C-alpha angles and dihedrals in degrees: 000000000000120000114240113194115197117191121184111197114217097353142052115256111222122240092250092059093045091050090049091052094046093050094048094044093046091056090054095047088062088065093069122026095203097069106127098189145329130234121198122188121190122195139171118224105215093193094061117071104199111011094046101129113103125185128182120192125190122186111201108218130161112273099015141010119244112223139181133173127191137173118207146147093272137021090237092057091045092050092048092051092046093050092050089053091047092047090058092046092048092053091050091046092048092050091049092051094045091046091060 
């Protein structure tokens, strides 16, 4: 079981959002069996009015961390976009490792 740390900066993330993140991240961790852990940081950008939800996701893998950061209208949208970027990076990383 991979540890998924979710940190909301300046607010309390509700259980529904945390469940959403854990389900989405868990699906992606199955793509590569060497993921050691996942860190998710949620922030609100007070300067932006609409697209003020920021998420940062870091997959801890041997050799290098895989990271993505997105700012969107909702945390769910931000998480989805981040995980798509991380999925692509994971595939490249996996191919690079297997190719060695």
